[in-house]
Amino acid sequence: MAPTDETGQAARHTPPPGTTPPAPPPAGGNAGPGARMPRWLPRAMVLALSLIAVFQLGSWAFHQLTGLLINILIAFFLALAIEPAVSWMSARGMRRGLATFIVFLAVLIAAAGFVTLLGSMLAGQIVKMVEDFPDYLDSVINWVNGHFHTELRRVDVQEGLLRSDWLRNYVQNSATGVLDVSAQVLGGLFQMLTIVLFSFYFAADGPRLRRALCSVLPPARQAEVLRAWEIAVDKTGGYLYSRGLMALVSGVAHYILLEILGVPYAPALAVWVGLVSQFIPTIGTYLAGALPMLIAFTVNPWYALWVLGFVVVYQQFENYMLQPKLTSKTVDIHPAVAFGSVIAGTALLGAVGALIAIPAVATLQAFLGAYVKRYDVTDDPRVHGHRDRRGTGGGAFTRMRKLWTRRPDAALPGEDGPGDGTA
């Protein structure tokens, strides 16, 4: 009969001496050749692969729709800019769609007039340069012959240019690039049409768009969204209107100067100076003044100096007198912040970012000013840029002045001064 006590069981389970006991089975009991994987692992793998696929698809769609998103952003800011005028006409009984159409028509007429004036100016200058090219070439050849003792002739130079490989390659490349230029022009027209349509719908259906946006938000959030929308409309419209008024003043002032000097194409140059100087901050005036200076130089070199002096003087007048009065109630941005925002917008979105950078920063600044709590500033002199020298003995100049103004009869160190009680 087999032993059933504890001693017998221990003896039966004890391995013989000199042998290695077998490893115990794992606690879970799933290891081994026939073990099954956890049930959550396939689902986790499928979820990870799905997330990667969705991210890749979203990234591809975003890159494909970048152009459309930029056009919608431009249209949104354009709609914000014209909404005050549309709302003003709508409040006086005009239908909102008709008011939007009238505003857009006025903007398009102004833009077409500017492009026509600028195009006629450039075309006229190009024709004039082509007609005067032989005279310019003769003057250059005479100068070279007089200083370097050569015998160049205009006929030889013209034949050399016509027979050069550079001109032949340039003509061939220009002929092959006609299709590319045509495609770019058509693409630009389609992009402009897209912006106009979206901005028209945003401006005409502004109240409906705000209602649709607020319908998915609680009442507290609706008030914040409407406040932010109102700030954006006020700042964007105020920026464009104040800049347009300053552009008008700048254009009229430069037109008067150019007419007095007798510079050709004075109206187009005045419009150019007004727009470029106002919508490119800080350095726009000097960039805009380069073209009138160049054309004035062709008339008389001294006229270019007159134009340069007027540009500098007018810039100071605008910065210190005109601009603070016009922008104090609309958009008040520090020039350094405006210039930095334009650089940042150009780096992010190119020319589009440069155009919408200042309205966006003005809107953000107004929004933060409405919600960020501010405190009274202390009266510490360091706040006003003055150092407090009390208790520091003053600077070196102060100490030298004290030594210089000391009385001659003052006692030196180690001497008995008058009234010291030792007499």
Tab-separated table of C-alpha atoms in Angstrom:
chain	number	residue	atom	x	y	z
A	1	MET	CA	0.000	0.000	0.000
A	2	ALA	CA	1.459	3.449	-0.969
A	3	PRO	CA	2.253	5.859	1.843
A	4	THR	CA	-0.277	8.605	2.290
A	5	ASP	CA	1.342	10.666	5.006
A	6	GLU	CA	3.199	13.902	4.439
A	7	THR	CA	6.617	12.248	4.749
A	8	GLY	CA	5.832	9.835	1.999
A	9	GLN	CA	4.515	12.546	-0.319
A	10	ALA	CA	7.630	14.683	0.257
A	11	ALA	CA	9.810	11.732	-0.533
A	12	ARG	CA	7.869	10.983	-3.683
A	13	HIS	CA	8.175	14.584	-5.004
A	14	THR	CA	11.822	15.047	-4.101
A	15	PRO	CA	14.133	14.506	-7.125
A	16	PRO	CA	17.068	12.175	-6.816
A	17	PRO	CA	20.375	13.666	-5.720
A	18	GLY	CA	22.585	15.155	-8.489
A	19	THR	CA	19.739	16.109	-10.853
A	20	THR	CA	18.349	19.626	-11.738
A	21	PRO	CA	14.775	20.202	-10.725
A	22	PRO	CA	12.422	21.104	-13.626
A	23	ALA	CA	11.419	24.772	-14.073
A	24	PRO	CA	8.014	25.623	-12.719
A	25	PRO	CA	5.312	26.539	-15.264
A	26	PRO	CA	4.610	30.273	-15.747
A	27	ALA	CA	1.964	31.849	-13.615
A	28	GLY	CA	-0.288	32.777	-16.533
A	29	GLY	CA	-0.071	29.385	-18.118
A	30	ASN	CA	0.042	30.899	-21.684
A	31	ALA	CA	3.706	30.355	-22.501
A	32	GLY	CA	4.867	27.579	-24.665
A	33	PRO	CA	4.554	26.493	-28.289
A	34	GLY	CA	0.795	26.442	-28.171
A	35	ALA	CA	0.333	29.753	-26.286
A	36	ARG	CA	-2.144	32.345	-27.712
A	37	MET	CA	-1.470	36.141	-28.085
A	38	PRO	CA	-3.435	38.561	-25.906
A	39	ARG	CA	-6.819	39.505	-27.227
A	40	TRP	CA	-6.058	43.274	-27.060
A	41	LEU	CA	-2.921	43.094	-29.236
A	42	PRO	CA	-4.636	42.742	-32.684
A	43	ARG	CA	-7.029	45.565	-31.888
A	44	ALA	CA	-4.160	47.792	-30.736
A	45	MET	CA	-2.230	47.097	-33.938
A	46	VAL	CA	-5.273	47.829	-36.103
A	47	LEU	CA	-5.911	51.055	-34.172
A	48	ALA	CA	-2.281	52.211	-34.544
A	49	LEU	CA	-2.262	51.470	-38.279
A	50	SER	CA	-5.596	53.271	-38.675
A	51	LEU	CA	-4.265	56.352	-36.888
A	52	ILE	CA	-1.150	56.399	-39.079
A	53	ALA	CA	-3.276	56.061	-42.217
A	54	VAL	CA	-5.611	58.857	-41.106
A	55	PHE	CA	-2.652	61.116	-40.323
A	56	GLN	CA	-1.054	60.472	-43.699
A	57	LEU	CA	-4.357	61.053	-45.483
A	58	GLY	CA	-4.967	64.287	-43.552
A	59	SER	CA	-1.443	65.520	-44.273
A	60	TRP	CA	-1.844	64.773	-47.987
A	61	ALA	CA	-5.250	66.489	-48.113
A	62	PHE	CA	-3.917	69.530	-46.248
A	63	HIS	CA	-1.021	69.951	-48.688
A	64	GLN	CA	-3.387	69.555	-51.622
A	65	LEU	CA	-5.839	72.111	-50.227
A	66	THR	CA	-3.277	74.660	-49.009
A	67	GLY	CA	-3.988	76.993	-51.922
A	68	LEU	CA	-7.740	76.848	-51.324
A	69	LEU	CA	-7.314	77.467	-47.580
A	70	ILE	CA	-5.127	80.511	-48.257
A	71	ASN	CA	-7.731	81.869	-50.683
A	72	ILE	CA	-10.456	81.388	-48.064
A	73	LEU	CA	-8.316	83.180	-45.469
A	74	ILE	CA	-7.810	86.143	-47.825
A	75	ALA	CA	-11.527	86.189	-48.602
A	76	PHE	CA	-12.386	86.155	-44.898
A	77	PHE	CA	-10.204	89.178	-44.133
A	78	LEU	CA	-11.518	90.979	-47.214
A	79	ALA	CA	-15.076	90.318	-46.035
A	80	LEU	CA	-14.183	91.642	-42.582
A	81	ALA	CA	-12.753	94.766	-44.191
A	82	ILE	CA	-15.858	95.614	-46.214
A	83	GLU	CA	-18.419	94.499	-43.643
A	84	PRO	CA	-18.656	97.925	-41.919
A	85	ALA	CA	-19.607	99.574	-45.210
A	86	VAL	CA	-22.041	96.769	-46.051
A	87	SER	CA	-23.627	96.918	-42.584
A	88	TRP	CA	-23.925	100.710	-42.818
A	89	MET	CA	-25.845	100.513	-46.109
A	90	SER	CA	-27.888	97.548	-44.895
A	91	ALA	CA	-28.946	99.441	-41.776
A	92	ARG	CA	-30.410	102.144	-44.027
A	93	GLY	CA	-32.810	99.823	-45.823
A	94	MET	CA	-30.656	98.396	-48.627
A	95	ARG	CA	-30.563	94.646	-49.124
A	96	ARG	CA	-27.332	93.130	-47.848
A	97	GLY	CA	-26.577	91.353	-51.119
A	98	LEU	CA	-27.011	94.545	-53.149
A	99	ALA	CA	-24.886	96.509	-50.681
A	100	THR	CA	-22.116	93.917	-50.946
A	101	PHE	CA	-22.281	94.052	-54.745
A	102	ILE	CA	-21.973	97.864	-54.743
A	103	VAL	CA	-18.952	97.788	-52.436
A	104	PHE	CA	-17.253	95.110	-54.514
A	105	LEU	CA	-17.977	97.012	-57.707
A	106	ALA	CA	-16.367	100.151	-56.282
A	107	VAL	CA	-13.298	98.183	-55.160
A	108	LEU	CA	-12.947	96.491	-58.557
A	109	ILE	CA	-13.280	99.796	-60.430
A	110	ALA	CA	-10.599	101.364	-58.237
A	111	ALA	CA	-8.279	98.381	-58.714
A	112	ALA	CA	-8.846	98.341	-62.480
A	113	GLY	CA	-8.140	102.057	-62.680
A	114	PHE	CA	-4.907	101.676	-60.734
A	115	VAL	CA	-3.729	98.766	-62.892
A	116	THR	CA	-4.623	100.694	-66.064
A	117	LEU	CA	-2.725	103.802	-64.956
A	118	LEU	CA	0.289	101.814	-63.832
A	119	GLY	CA	0.264	99.709	-66.999
A	120	SER	CA	0.087	102.764	-69.235
A	121	MET	CA	2.942	104.353	-67.307
A	122	LEU	CA	5.130	101.266	-67.635
A	123	ALA	CA	4.236	100.796	-71.300
A	124	GLY	CA	4.991	104.433	-72.054
A	125	GLN	CA	8.319	104.274	-70.242
A	126	ILE	CA	9.291	101.076	-72.067
A	127	VAL	CA	8.438	102.619	-75.446
A	128	LYS	CA	10.391	105.745	-74.540
A	129	MET	CA	13.398	103.683	-73.463
A	130	VAL	CA	13.309	101.697	-76.716
A	131	GLU	CA	13.089	104.863	-78.791
A	132	ASP	CA	15.914	106.544	-76.875
A	133	PHE	CA	18.114	103.446	-76.764
A	134	PRO	CA	20.277	104.477	-79.774
A	135	ASP	CA	21.026	107.833	-78.142
A	136	TYR	CA	21.924	106.145	-74.853
A	137	LEU	CA	24.141	103.700	-76.711
A	138	ASP	CA	25.888	106.507	-78.603
A	139	SER	CA	26.611	108.369	-75.369
A	140	VAL	CA	28.062	105.234	-73.778
A	141	ILE	CA	30.206	104.476	-76.842
A	142	ASN	CA	31.509	108.053	-76.960
A	143	TRP	CA	32.394	107.899	-73.267
A	144	VAL	CA	34.247	104.590	-73.727
A	145	ASN	CA	36.098	105.846	-76.802
A	146	GLY	CA	37.080	109.065	-75.065
A	147	HIS	CA	38.398	107.443	-71.872
A	148	PHE	CA	39.919	104.215	-73.191
A	149	HIS	CA	41.010	105.447	-76.656
A	150	THR	CA	39.005	102.806	-78.541
A	151	GLU	CA	37.209	102.969	-81.906
A	152	LEU	CA	33.873	101.351	-81.163
A	153	ARG	CA	30.905	101.972	-83.439
A	154	ARG	CA	27.217	101.579	-82.771
A	155	VAL	CA	26.727	99.356	-85.831
A	156	ASP	CA	29.355	96.911	-84.595
A	157	VAL	CA	27.833	96.774	-81.133
A	158	GLN	CA	24.321	96.190	-82.494
A	159	GLU	CA	25.483	93.417	-84.831
A	160	GLY	CA	27.397	91.798	-81.975
A	161	LEU	CA	24.297	91.821	-79.815
A	162	LEU	CA	22.056	90.442	-82.558
A	163	ARG	CA	24.472	87.610	-83.389
A	164	SER	CA	25.287	86.687	-79.794
A	165	ASP	CA	24.439	83.237	-78.431
A	166	TRP	CA	23.018	84.816	-75.293
A	167	LEU	CA	20.292	86.640	-77.244
A	168	ARG	CA	19.477	83.509	-79.254
A	169	ASN	CA	19.133	81.378	-76.120
A	170	TYR	CA	17.035	84.048	-74.448
A	171	VAL	CA	14.609	84.182	-77.376
A	172	GLN	CA	14.302	80.396	-77.435
A	173	ASN	CA	13.648	80.196	-73.704
A	174	SER	CA	11.092	82.979	-73.935
A	175	ALA	CA	9.283	81.196	-76.746
A	176	THR	CA	9.133	77.933	-74.799
A	177	GLY	CA	7.950	79.748	-71.665
A	178	VAL	CA	4.917	81.343	-73.294
A	179	LEU	CA	2.714	78.393	-72.306
A	180	ASP	CA	3.925	78.532	-68.721
A	181	VAL	CA	3.198	82.251	-68.517
A	182	SER	CA	-0.274	81.706	-69.975
A	183	ALA	CA	-0.985	78.968	-67.458
A	184	GLN	CA	0.144	81.210	-64.595
A	185	VAL	CA	-2.061	84.051	-65.826
A	186	LEU	CA	-5.095	81.762	-66.049
A	187	GLY	CA	-4.330	80.347	-62.612
A	188	GLY	CA	-4.080	83.846	-61.164
A	189	LEU	CA	-7.421	84.834	-62.692
A	190	PHE	CA	-9.076	81.700	-61.303
A	191	GLN	CA	-7.575	82.390	-57.869
A	192	MET	CA	-8.856	85.970	-57.973
A	193	LEU	CA	-12.322	84.765	-58.936
A	194	THR	CA	-12.291	82.282	-56.040
A	195	ILE	CA	-11.331	84.995	-53.545
A	196	VAL	CA	-14.011	87.371	-54.847
A	197	LEU	CA	-16.746	84.728	-54.645
A	198	PHE	CA	-15.861	83.582	-51.138
A	199	SER	CA	-15.495	87.120	-49.816
A	200	PHE	CA	-18.839	88.071	-51.401
A	201	TYR	CA	-20.577	85.162	-49.682
A	202	PHE	CA	-18.861	85.891	-46.348
A	203	ALA	CA	-19.891	89.559	-46.463
A	204	ALA	CA	-23.418	89.036	-47.819
A	205	ASP	CA	-24.232	86.119	-45.486
A	206	GLY	CA	-22.310	87.396	-42.467
A	207	PRO	CA	-25.274	87.305	-40.048
A	208	ARG	CA	-26.301	83.835	-41.227
A	209	LEU	CA	-22.720	82.591	-40.839
A	210	ARG	CA	-22.552	83.949	-37.291
A	211	ARG	CA	-25.889	82.312	-36.428
A	212	ALA	CA	-24.719	78.964	-37.796
A	213	LEU	CA	-21.509	79.190	-35.790
A	214	CYS	CA	-23.242	80.216	-32.574
A	215	SER	CA	-25.922	77.525	-32.888
A	216	VAL	CA	-23.420	74.809	-31.928
A	217	LEU	CA	-22.079	76.690	-28.871
A	218	PRO	CA	-23.517	77.324	-25.396
A	219	PRO	CA	-24.771	80.863	-24.635
A	220	ALA	CA	-21.634	81.868	-22.711
A	221	ARG	CA	-19.390	80.849	-25.591
A	222	GLN	CA	-21.686	82.559	-28.092
A	223	ALA	CA	-21.107	85.923	-26.400
A	224	GLU	CA	-17.322	85.442	-26.550
A	225	VAL	CA	-17.401	84.440	-30.228
A	226	LEU	CA	-19.558	87.437	-31.172
A	227	ARG	CA	-17.258	89.745	-29.210
A	228	ALA	CA	-14.194	88.365	-30.981
A	229	TRP	CA	-15.950	88.700	-34.350
A	230	GLU	CA	-16.842	92.330	-33.611
A	231	ILE	CA	-13.257	93.116	-32.593
A	232	ALA	CA	-11.945	91.516	-35.786
A	233	VAL	CA	-14.356	93.515	-37.952
A	234	ASP	CA	-13.554	96.809	-36.220
A	235	LYS	CA	-9.781	96.372	-36.334
A	236	THR	CA	-9.567	95.011	-39.877
A	237	GLY	CA	-11.934	97.600	-41.311
A	238	GLY	CA	-10.348	100.380	-39.283
A	239	TYR	CA	-6.886	99.402	-40.463
A	240	LEU	CA	-7.843	99.377	-44.136
A	241	TYR	CA	-9.867	102.590	-43.967
A	242	SER	CA	-7.207	104.513	-42.052
A	243	ARG	CA	-4.524	103.252	-44.426
A	244	GLY	CA	-6.682	104.172	-47.405
A	245	LEU	CA	-7.150	107.702	-46.092
A	246	MET	CA	-3.403	108.098	-45.490
A	247	ALA	CA	-2.748	106.690	-48.973
A	248	LEU	CA	-5.053	109.364	-50.408
A	249	VAL	CA	-3.245	112.151	-48.542
A	250	SER	CA	0.166	110.786	-49.542
A	251	GLY	CA	-0.861	110.395	-53.177
A	252	VAL	CA	-2.216	113.947	-53.402
A	253	ALA	CA	0.927	115.414	-51.802
A	254	HIS	CA	3.286	113.548	-54.128
A	255	TYR	CA	1.098	114.313	-57.142
A	256	ILE	CA	1.410	118.050	-56.451
A	257	LEU	CA	5.204	117.746	-56.217
A	258	LEU	CA	5.523	115.690	-59.402
A	259	GLU	CA	3.286	118.073	-61.319
A	260	ILE	CA	5.341	121.059	-60.173
A	261	LEU	CA	8.545	119.336	-61.300
A	262	GLY	CA	6.996	118.283	-64.615
A	263	VAL	CA	7.629	114.555	-64.087
A	264	PRO	CA	5.631	112.438	-66.588
A	265	TYR	CA	2.885	110.053	-65.438
A	266	ALA	CA	2.357	111.989	-62.220
A	267	PRO	CA	-1.122	110.508	-61.463
A	268	ALA	CA	0.035	106.892	-61.758
A	269	LEU	CA	3.172	107.585	-59.740
A	270	ALA	CA	1.119	109.312	-57.031
A	271	VAL	CA	-1.232	106.324	-56.759
A	272	TRP	CA	1.769	103.986	-56.642
A	273	VAL	CA	3.408	105.967	-53.833
A	274	GLY	CA	0.177	106.211	-51.850
A	275	LEU	CA	-0.618	102.484	-51.912
A	276	VAL	CA	2.870	101.051	-51.476
A	277	SER	CA	3.858	103.504	-48.755
A	278	GLN	CA	0.820	102.681	-46.621
A	279	PHE	CA	0.394	98.947	-47.018
A	280	ILE	CA	4.086	98.131	-46.495
A	281	PRO	CA	4.953	99.444	-43.016
A	282	THR	CA	8.128	101.259	-41.939
A	283	ILE	CA	10.031	101.030	-45.238
A	284	GLY	CA	7.118	101.311	-47.657
A	285	THR	CA	7.559	105.040	-48.189
A	286	TYR	CA	11.174	104.661	-49.272
A	287	LEU	CA	10.384	101.692	-51.525
A	288	ALA	CA	7.519	103.605	-53.114
A	289	GLY	CA	9.664	106.706	-53.626
A	290	ALA	CA	12.286	104.799	-55.620
A	291	LEU	CA	10.170	104.677	-58.813
A	292	PRO	CA	9.342	108.428	-58.896
A	293	MET	CA	12.999	109.196	-58.189
A	294	LEU	CA	14.083	107.025	-61.112
A	295	ILE	CA	11.656	108.625	-63.548
A	296	ALA	CA	12.488	112.111	-62.254
A	297	PHE	CA	16.168	111.345	-62.797
A	298	THR	CA	15.471	110.752	-66.500
A	299	VAL	CA	14.045	114.272	-66.673
A	300	ASN	CA	16.645	116.055	-64.556
A	301	PRO	CA	19.056	114.586	-61.977
A	302	TRP	CA	18.301	117.458	-59.586
A	303	TYR	CA	14.618	116.547	-59.665
A	304	ALA	CA	15.484	113.154	-58.182
A	305	LEU	CA	17.105	114.902	-55.204
A	306	TRP	CA	13.996	117.048	-54.768
A	307	VAL	CA	11.822	113.928	-54.752
A	308	LEU	CA	14.115	112.220	-52.230
A	309	GLY	CA	14.031	115.223	-49.902
A	310	PHE	CA	10.253	115.445	-50.130
A	311	VAL	CA	9.858	111.723	-49.383
A	312	VAL	CA	12.000	112.032	-46.248
A	313	VAL	CA	10.206	115.149	-44.988
A	314	TYR	CA	6.752	113.721	-45.691
A	315	GLN	CA	7.645	110.495	-43.884
A	316	GLN	CA	8.426	112.462	-40.721
A	317	PHE	CA	5.207	114.463	-41.067
A	318	GLU	CA	3.206	111.282	-41.473
A	319	ASN	CA	4.847	109.437	-38.576
A	320	TYR	CA	4.561	112.222	-36.002
A	321	MET	CA	1.461	114.174	-36.995
A	322	LEU	CA	-0.833	112.419	-39.460
A	323	GLN	CA	-0.655	108.758	-38.472
A	324	PRO	CA	-1.212	109.175	-34.681
A	325	LYS	CA	-4.413	111.142	-35.277
A	326	LEU	CA	-5.838	108.748	-37.859
A	327	THR	CA	-4.929	105.443	-36.212
A	328	SER	CA	-5.434	106.338	-32.541
A	329	LYS	CA	-9.037	105.068	-32.626
A	330	THR	CA	-8.669	102.250	-35.166
A	331	VAL	CA	-5.341	100.383	-35.135
A	332	ASP	CA	-2.543	101.472	-32.835
A	333	ILE	CA	0.428	99.117	-33.379
A	334	HIS	CA	4.024	99.886	-32.575
A	335	PRO	CA	6.122	100.221	-35.778
A	336	ALA	CA	8.498	97.475	-34.640
A	337	VAL	CA	5.575	95.108	-34.019
A	338	ALA	CA	4.070	95.975	-37.406
A	339	PHE	CA	7.357	95.383	-39.211
A	340	GLY	CA	7.962	92.102	-37.369
A	341	SER	CA	4.445	90.889	-38.118
A	342	VAL	CA	4.933	91.602	-41.818
A	343	ILE	CA	8.212	89.647	-41.830
A	344	ALA	CA	6.567	86.739	-39.997
A	345	GLY	CA	3.571	86.772	-42.330
A	346	THR	CA	5.844	86.807	-45.373
A	347	ALA	CA	7.813	83.842	-44.015
A	348	LEU	CA	4.610	81.869	-43.405
A	349	LEU	CA	2.384	82.749	-46.375
A	350	GLY	CA	4.475	84.911	-48.679
A	351	ALA	CA	2.885	88.046	-50.113
A	352	VAL	CA	-0.512	87.032	-48.741
A	353	GLY	CA	0.887	86.878	-45.221
A	354	ALA	CA	2.443	90.315	-45.649
A	355	LEU	CA	-0.971	91.770	-46.555
A	356	ILE	CA	-2.996	90.213	-43.735
A	357	ALA	CA	-0.293	90.277	-41.046
A	358	ILE	CA	-1.094	93.699	-39.577
A	359	PRO	CA	-4.914	93.221	-39.423
A	360	ALA	CA	-4.384	89.818	-37.805
A	361	VAL	CA	-1.952	91.203	-35.226
A	362	ALA	CA	-4.250	94.170	-34.546
A	363	THR	CA	-7.173	91.803	-33.968
A	364	LEU	CA	-5.080	89.613	-31.662
A	365	GLN	CA	-3.830	92.655	-29.765
A	366	ALA	CA	-7.363	93.998	-29.278
A	367	PHE	CA	-8.638	90.579	-28.236
A	368	LEU	CA	-5.874	90.178	-25.648
A	369	GLY	CA	-6.429	93.728	-24.439
A	370	ALA	CA	-10.085	92.931	-23.842
A	371	TYR	CA	-9.442	89.760	-21.832
A	372	VAL	CA	-5.994	90.216	-20.240
A	373	LYS	CA	-6.101	91.932	-16.856
A	374	ARG	CA	-3.770	94.896	-16.415
A	375	TYR	CA	-2.453	96.552	-13.245
A	376	ASP	CA	-1.262	100.042	-12.306
A	377	VAL	CA	2.449	100.540	-12.866
A	378	THR	CA	4.572	101.512	-9.869
A	379	ASP	CA	6.163	104.946	-9.622
A	380	ASP	CA	9.673	103.519	-9.494
A	381	PRO	CA	12.044	105.809	-11.471
A	382	ARG	CA	13.448	102.772	-13.279
A	383	VAL	CA	10.102	102.320	-15.017
A	384	HIS	CA	10.589	105.715	-16.698
A	385	GLY	CA	14.190	104.993	-17.658
A	386	HIS	CA	15.849	106.859	-14.753
A	387	ARG	CA	18.310	105.222	-12.384
A	388	ASP	CA	17.943	105.896	-8.660
A	389	ARG	CA	21.346	106.980	-7.399
A	390	ARG	CA	20.284	107.687	-3.852
A	391	GLY	CA	22.627	105.985	-1.402
A	392	THR	CA	25.130	105.018	-4.084
A	393	GLY	CA	27.372	108.050	-3.775
A	394	GLY	CA	26.663	109.234	-7.333
A	395	GLY	CA	28.752	108.659	-10.392
A	396	ALA	CA	32.367	109.559	-11.118
A	397	PHE	CA	31.381	112.913	-12.579
A	398	THR	CA	29.456	113.800	-9.418
A	399	ARG	CA	32.387	112.885	-7.173
A	400	MET	CA	34.832	114.917	-9.286
A	401	ARG	CA	32.519	117.919	-9.120
A	402	LYS	CA	32.343	117.663	-5.354
A	403	LEU	CA	36.145	117.530	-5.109
A	404	TRP	CA	36.514	120.480	-7.486
A	405	THR	CA	34.015	122.672	-5.635
A	406	ARG	CA	35.376	121.886	-2.180
A	407	ARG	CA	36.342	125.048	-0.210
A	408	PRO	CA	40.048	125.860	-0.107
A	409	ASP	CA	39.996	126.315	3.679
A	410	ALA	CA	38.570	122.873	4.289
A	411	ALA	CA	40.739	120.749	6.526
A	412	LEU	CA	42.744	117.992	4.945
A	413	PRO	CA	42.773	114.552	6.557
A	414	GLY	CA	45.064	114.480	9.616
A	415	GLU	CA	45.012	118.277	10.152
A	416	ASP	CA	43.265	120.272	12.843
A	417	GLY	CA	40.373	122.113	11.335
A	418	PRO	CA	38.919	125.322	12.752
A	419	GLY	CA	36.453	124.847	15.517
A	420	ASP	CA	37.474	121.326	16.402
A	421	GLY	CA	37.854	122.227	20.073
A	422	THR	CA	41.638	121.726	20.302
A	423	ALA	CA	42.688	125.373	20.481
